[in-house]
CSV table of C-alpha atoms in Angstrom, one decimal:
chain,number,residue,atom,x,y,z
A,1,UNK,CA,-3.9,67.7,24.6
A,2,UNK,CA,-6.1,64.9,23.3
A,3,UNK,CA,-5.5,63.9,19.4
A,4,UNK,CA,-8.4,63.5,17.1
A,5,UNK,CA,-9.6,60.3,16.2
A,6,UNK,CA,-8.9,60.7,12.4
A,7,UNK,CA,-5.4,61.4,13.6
A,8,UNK,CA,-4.8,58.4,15.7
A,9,UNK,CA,-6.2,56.1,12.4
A,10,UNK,CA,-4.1,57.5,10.3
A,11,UNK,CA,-1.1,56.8,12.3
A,12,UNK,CA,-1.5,53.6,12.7
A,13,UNK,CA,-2.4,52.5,9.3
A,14,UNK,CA,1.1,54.5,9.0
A,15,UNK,CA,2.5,51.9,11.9
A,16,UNK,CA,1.2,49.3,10.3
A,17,UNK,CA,2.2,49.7,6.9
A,18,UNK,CA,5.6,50.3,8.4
A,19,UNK,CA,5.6,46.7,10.0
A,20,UNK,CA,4.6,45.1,7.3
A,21,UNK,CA,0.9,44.0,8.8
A,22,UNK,CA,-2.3,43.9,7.0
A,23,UNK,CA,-4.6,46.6,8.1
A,24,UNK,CA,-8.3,45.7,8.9
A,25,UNK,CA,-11.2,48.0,7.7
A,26,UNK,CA,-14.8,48.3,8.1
A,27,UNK,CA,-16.2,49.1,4.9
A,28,UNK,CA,-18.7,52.6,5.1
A,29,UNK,CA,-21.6,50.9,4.3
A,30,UNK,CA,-20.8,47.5,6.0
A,31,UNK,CA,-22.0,48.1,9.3
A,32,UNK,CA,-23.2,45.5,11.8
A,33,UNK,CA,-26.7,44.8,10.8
A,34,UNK,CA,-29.2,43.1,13.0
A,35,UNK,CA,-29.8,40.1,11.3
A,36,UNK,CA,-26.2,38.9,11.2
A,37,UNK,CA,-25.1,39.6,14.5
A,38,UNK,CA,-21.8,40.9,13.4
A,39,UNK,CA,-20.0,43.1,11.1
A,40,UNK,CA,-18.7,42.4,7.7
A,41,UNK,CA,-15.0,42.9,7.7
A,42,UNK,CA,-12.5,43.2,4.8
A,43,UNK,CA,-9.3,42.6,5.3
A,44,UNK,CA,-6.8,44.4,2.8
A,45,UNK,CA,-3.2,44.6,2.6
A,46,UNK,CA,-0.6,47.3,3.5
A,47,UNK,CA,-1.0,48.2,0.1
A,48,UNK,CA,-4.5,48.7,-0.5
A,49,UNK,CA,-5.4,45.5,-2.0
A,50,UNK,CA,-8.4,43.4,-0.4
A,51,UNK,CA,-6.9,39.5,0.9
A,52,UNK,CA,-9.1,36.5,0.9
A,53,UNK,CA,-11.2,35.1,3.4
A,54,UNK,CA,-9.6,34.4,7.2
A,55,UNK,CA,-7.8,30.8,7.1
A,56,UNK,CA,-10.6,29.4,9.9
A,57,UNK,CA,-13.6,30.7,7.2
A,58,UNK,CA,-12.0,28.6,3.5
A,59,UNK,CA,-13.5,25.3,3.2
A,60,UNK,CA,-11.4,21.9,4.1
A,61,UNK,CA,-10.2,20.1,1.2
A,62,UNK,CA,-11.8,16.8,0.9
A,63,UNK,CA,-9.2,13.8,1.0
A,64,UNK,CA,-9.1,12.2,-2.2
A,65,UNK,CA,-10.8,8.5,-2.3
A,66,UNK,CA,-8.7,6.0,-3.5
A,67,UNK,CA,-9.9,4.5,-7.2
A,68,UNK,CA,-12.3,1.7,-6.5
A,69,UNK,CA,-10.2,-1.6,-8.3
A,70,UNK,CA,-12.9,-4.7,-9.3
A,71,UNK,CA,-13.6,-7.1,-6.6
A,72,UNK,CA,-13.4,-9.8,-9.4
A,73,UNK,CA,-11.2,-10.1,-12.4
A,74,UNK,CA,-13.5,-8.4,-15.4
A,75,UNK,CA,-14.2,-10.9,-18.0
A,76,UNK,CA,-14.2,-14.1,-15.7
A,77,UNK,CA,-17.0,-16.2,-14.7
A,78,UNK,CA,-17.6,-17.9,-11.4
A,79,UNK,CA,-16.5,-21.2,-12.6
A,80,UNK,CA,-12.9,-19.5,-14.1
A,81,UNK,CA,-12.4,-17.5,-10.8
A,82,UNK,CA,-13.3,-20.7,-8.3
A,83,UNK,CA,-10.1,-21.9,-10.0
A,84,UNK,CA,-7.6,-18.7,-9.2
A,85,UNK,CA,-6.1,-19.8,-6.1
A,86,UNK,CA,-7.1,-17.6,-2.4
A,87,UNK,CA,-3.3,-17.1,-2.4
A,88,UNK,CA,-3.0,-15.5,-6.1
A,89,UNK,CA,-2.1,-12.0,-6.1
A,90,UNK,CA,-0.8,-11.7,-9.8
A,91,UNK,CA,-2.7,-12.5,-12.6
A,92,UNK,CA,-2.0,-12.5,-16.6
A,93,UNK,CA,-5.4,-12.4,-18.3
A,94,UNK,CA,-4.7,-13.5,-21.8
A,95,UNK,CA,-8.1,-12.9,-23.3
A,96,UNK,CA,-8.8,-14.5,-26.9
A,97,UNK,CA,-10.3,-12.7,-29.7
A,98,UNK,CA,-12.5,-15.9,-30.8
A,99,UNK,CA,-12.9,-19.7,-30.0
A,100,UNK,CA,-10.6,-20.3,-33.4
A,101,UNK,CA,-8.4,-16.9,-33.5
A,102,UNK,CA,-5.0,-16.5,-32.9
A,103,UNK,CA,-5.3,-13.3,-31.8
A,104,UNK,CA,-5.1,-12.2,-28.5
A,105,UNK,CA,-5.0,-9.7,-25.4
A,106,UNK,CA,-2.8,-9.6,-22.1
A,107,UNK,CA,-3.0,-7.6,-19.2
A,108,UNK,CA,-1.2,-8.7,-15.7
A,109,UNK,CA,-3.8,-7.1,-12.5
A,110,UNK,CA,-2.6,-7.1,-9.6
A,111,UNK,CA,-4.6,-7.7,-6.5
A,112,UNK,CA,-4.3,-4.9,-3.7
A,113,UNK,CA,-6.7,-3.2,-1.1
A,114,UNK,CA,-8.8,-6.1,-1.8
A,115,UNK,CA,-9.6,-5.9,-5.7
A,116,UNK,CA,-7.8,-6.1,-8.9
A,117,UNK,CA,-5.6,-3.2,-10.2
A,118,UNK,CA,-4.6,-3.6,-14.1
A,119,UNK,CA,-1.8,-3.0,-15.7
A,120,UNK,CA,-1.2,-2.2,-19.8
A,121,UNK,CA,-3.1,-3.9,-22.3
A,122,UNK,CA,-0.6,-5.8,-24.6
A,123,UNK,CA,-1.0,-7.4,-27.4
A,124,UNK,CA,-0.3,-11.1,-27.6
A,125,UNK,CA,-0.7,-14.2,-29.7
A,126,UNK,CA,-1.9,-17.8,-29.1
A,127,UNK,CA,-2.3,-20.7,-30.9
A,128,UNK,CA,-2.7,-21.1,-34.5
A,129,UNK,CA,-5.9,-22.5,-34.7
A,130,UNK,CA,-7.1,-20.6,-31.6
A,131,UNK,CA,-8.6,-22.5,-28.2
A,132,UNK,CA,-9.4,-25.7,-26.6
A,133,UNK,CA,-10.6,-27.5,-23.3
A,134,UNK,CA,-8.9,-30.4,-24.0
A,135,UNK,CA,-5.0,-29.4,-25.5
A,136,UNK,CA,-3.3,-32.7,-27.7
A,137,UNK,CA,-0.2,-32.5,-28.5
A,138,UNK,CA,-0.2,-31.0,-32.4
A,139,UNK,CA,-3.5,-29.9,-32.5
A,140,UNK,CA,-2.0,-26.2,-33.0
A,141,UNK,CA,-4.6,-25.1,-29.9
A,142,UNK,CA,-3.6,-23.1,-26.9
A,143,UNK,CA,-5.3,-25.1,-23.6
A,144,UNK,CA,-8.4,-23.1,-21.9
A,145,UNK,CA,-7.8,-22.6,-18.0
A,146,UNK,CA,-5.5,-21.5,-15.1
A,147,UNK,CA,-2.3,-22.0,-14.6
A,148,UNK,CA,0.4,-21.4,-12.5
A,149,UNK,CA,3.6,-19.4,-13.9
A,150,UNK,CA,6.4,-20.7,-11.0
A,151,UNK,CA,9.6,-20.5,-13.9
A,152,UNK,CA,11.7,-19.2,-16.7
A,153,UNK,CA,14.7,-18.8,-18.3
A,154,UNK,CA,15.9,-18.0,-21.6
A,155,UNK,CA,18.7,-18.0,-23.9
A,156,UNK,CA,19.5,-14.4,-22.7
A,157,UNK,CA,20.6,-13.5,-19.0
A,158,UNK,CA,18.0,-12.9,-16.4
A,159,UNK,CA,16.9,-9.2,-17.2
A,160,UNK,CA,16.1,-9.1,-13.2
A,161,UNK,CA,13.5,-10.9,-12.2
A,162,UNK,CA,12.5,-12.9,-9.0
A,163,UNK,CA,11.4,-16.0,-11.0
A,164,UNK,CA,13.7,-19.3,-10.7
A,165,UNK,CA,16.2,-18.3,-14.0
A,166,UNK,CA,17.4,-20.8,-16.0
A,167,UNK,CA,20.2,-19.7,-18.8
A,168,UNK,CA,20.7,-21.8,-22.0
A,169,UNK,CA,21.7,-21.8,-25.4
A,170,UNK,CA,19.4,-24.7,-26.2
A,171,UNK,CA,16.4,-21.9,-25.8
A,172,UNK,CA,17.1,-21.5,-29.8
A,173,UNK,CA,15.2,-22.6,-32.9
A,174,UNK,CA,16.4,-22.6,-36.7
A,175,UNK,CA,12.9,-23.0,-37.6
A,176,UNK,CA,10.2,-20.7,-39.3
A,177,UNK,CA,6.7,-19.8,-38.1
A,178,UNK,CA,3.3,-21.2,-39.1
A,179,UNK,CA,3.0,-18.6,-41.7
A,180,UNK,CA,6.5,-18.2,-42.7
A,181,UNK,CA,8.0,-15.7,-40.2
A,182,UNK,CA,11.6,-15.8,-38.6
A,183,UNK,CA,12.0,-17.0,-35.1
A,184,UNK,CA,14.7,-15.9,-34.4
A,185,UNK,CA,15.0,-14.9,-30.5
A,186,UNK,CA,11.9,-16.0,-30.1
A,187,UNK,CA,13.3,-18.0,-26.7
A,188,UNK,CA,15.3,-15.3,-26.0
A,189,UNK,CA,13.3,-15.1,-22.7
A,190,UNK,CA,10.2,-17.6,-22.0
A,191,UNK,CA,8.0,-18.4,-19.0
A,192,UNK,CA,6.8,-21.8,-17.9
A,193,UNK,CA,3.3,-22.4,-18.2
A,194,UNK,CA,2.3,-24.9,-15.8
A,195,UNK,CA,0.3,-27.4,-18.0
A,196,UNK,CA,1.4,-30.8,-18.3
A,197,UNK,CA,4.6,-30.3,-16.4
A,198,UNK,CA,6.2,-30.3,-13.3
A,199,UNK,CA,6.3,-27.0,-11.4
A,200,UNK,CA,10.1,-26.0,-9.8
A,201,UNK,CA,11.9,-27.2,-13.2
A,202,UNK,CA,13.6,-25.7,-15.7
A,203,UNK,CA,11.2,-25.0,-19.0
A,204,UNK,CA,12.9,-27.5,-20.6
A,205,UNK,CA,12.3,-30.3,-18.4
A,206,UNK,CA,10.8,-32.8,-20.8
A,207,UNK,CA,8.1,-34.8,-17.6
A,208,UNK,CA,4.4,-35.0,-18.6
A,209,UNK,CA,2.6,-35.9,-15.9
A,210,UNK,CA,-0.4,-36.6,-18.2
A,211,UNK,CA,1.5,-38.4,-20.6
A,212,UNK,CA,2.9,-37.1,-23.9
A,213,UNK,CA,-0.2,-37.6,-26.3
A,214,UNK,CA,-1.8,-34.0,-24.1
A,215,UNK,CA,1.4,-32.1,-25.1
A,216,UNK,CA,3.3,-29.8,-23.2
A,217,UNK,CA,6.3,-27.5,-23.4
A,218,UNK,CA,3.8,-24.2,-23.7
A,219,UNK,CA,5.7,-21.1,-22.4
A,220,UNK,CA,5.3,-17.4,-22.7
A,221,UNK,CA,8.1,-16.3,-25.0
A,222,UNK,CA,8.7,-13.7,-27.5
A,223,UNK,CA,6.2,-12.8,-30.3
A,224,UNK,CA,7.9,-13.2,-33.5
A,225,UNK,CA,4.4,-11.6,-35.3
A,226,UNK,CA,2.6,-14.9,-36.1
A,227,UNK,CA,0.8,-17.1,-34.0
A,228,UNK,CA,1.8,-19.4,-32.4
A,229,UNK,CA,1.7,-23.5,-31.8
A,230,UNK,CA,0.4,-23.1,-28.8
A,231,UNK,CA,2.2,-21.0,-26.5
A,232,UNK,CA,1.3,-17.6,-25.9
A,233,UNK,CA,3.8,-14.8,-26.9
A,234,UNK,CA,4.4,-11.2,-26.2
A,235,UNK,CA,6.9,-8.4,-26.8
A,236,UNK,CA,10.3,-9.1,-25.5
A,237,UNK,CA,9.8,-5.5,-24.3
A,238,UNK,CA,7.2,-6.4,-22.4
A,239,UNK,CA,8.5,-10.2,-22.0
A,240,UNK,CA,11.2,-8.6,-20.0
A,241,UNK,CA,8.4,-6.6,-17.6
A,242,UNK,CA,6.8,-9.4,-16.8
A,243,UNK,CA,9.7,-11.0,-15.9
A,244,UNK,CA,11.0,-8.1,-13.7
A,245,UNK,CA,7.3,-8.2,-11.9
A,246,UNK,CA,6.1,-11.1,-11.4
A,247,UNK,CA,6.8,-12.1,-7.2
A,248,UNK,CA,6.5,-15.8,-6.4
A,249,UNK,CA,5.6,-14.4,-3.2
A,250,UNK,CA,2.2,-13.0,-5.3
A,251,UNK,CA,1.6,-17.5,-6.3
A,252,UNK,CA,1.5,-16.1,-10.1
A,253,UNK,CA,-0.8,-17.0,-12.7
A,254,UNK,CA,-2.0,-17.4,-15.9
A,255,UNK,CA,-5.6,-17.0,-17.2
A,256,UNK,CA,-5.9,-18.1,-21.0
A,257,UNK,CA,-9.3,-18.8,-23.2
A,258,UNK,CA,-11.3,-16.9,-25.5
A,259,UNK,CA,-13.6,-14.7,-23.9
A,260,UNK,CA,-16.9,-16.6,-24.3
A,261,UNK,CA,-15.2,-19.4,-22.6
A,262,UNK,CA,-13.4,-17.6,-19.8
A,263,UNK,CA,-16.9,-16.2,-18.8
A,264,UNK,CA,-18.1,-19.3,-17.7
């Protein structure tokens, strides 16, 4: 005795509600039509509800591009960037407000995928009567140009940094600022400069190789909220982040000026 063929459907949706498998349907008014050259098919679930498209008919996700990091360091001209060395891979930007302010910006980029990645903008100070080609020892100007950043130290321990470290209590000052301020700590952690000295020496190696009258001693060190006599100074907060990240295996340096001049 042969079963109808409502009966056999019905038993199994029942079969396959059982097993837990989603049931396939042809819709009343969905069949094959001669333009598409196949039906239209909803899939639903055991319990009634229609499911989304088959896996094989969702789009592919697009891989995400990576962000697109400068070629060049923004803010530089050709003749300030024919001076960062092929082998540089870490560069503080210390940006100037103005020719004569003692104001100024820091960011430390990072060179990967072959541009420039940035980090935080932090604010800095320079020297107290702003910016110069040509730095002389008291002339309360910070020196224009590139330089390389190959030691530190501090009166404090190394807060874990891959910098040559040196520790000493003669990173101290009882003096005041140029406009009145405490500096107290203000050497708590510095950075080398390379101008006027020689690279692999402790900060407070006292050589000028061109000669005293051109000055020398300029660090990175703590911002005590003033500027500065020339040096450049930061947040010991962020004093002790650059310390942590700057690699001499990334040939580290610094880029200092006003920004009409580091355009060049």
């Amino acid at each position: 005795m042969k079963r109808s063929q409502t009966s056999l459907s019905v038993t199994a949706a029942v079969i396959a509600s059982a097993l837990g498998i989603a049931a396939c349907h042809y819709l009343p008014d969905e069949s094959p039509r001669p333009d598409s050259g196949r039906a239209v098919v909803v899939q639903k679930t055991a319990g009634g509800a229609a499911a989304g498209p088959p896996a094989s008919a969702m789009p592919r996700a697009t891989a995400q591009s990576r962000p697109a990091f400068p070629a060049r360091l923004p803010g530089l001209g050709l003749k300030t960037s024919a001076h960062v060395p092929r082998d540089t891979r870490q560069v503080l930007l210390v940006t100037g407000a103005g020719k004569t302010s003692a104001s100024a910006k820091a960011v430390l980029w990072q060179r990967v995928d072959g541009g420039w990645r940035p980090g935080a903008v932090w604010a800095a100070h320079n020297g107290y009567r702003g910016w110069t080609g040509e730095h002389h020892a008291g002339d309360l100007r910070s020196p224009i140009g590139v330089f390389g950043l190959t030691d530190a130290g501090g009166r404090l321990a190394d807060p874990g940094g891959k910098l040559p470290y040196h520790r000493s209590g003669a990173f101290r000052t009882n003096d005041v600022g140029l406009e009145g301020e405490s500096l107290q700590g203000v050497f708590d952690y510095v950075i080398a400069i390379d101008y006027n000295r020689l690279p692999g020496t402790s900060p407070m190696d006292g050589t000028r190789p061109l000669g005293e009258n051109r000055g020398g001693g300029i660090w990175i060190h703590v911002d005590h909220g003033g500027p500065t006599h020339a040096c450049i100074s930061i947040s010991k907060a962020h004093m002790k982040q650059l310390l942590r990240t700057l690699d001499p295996a990334d040939h580290p340096v610094v880029v200092m000026g006003d920004a009409a001049s580091l355009a060049r």
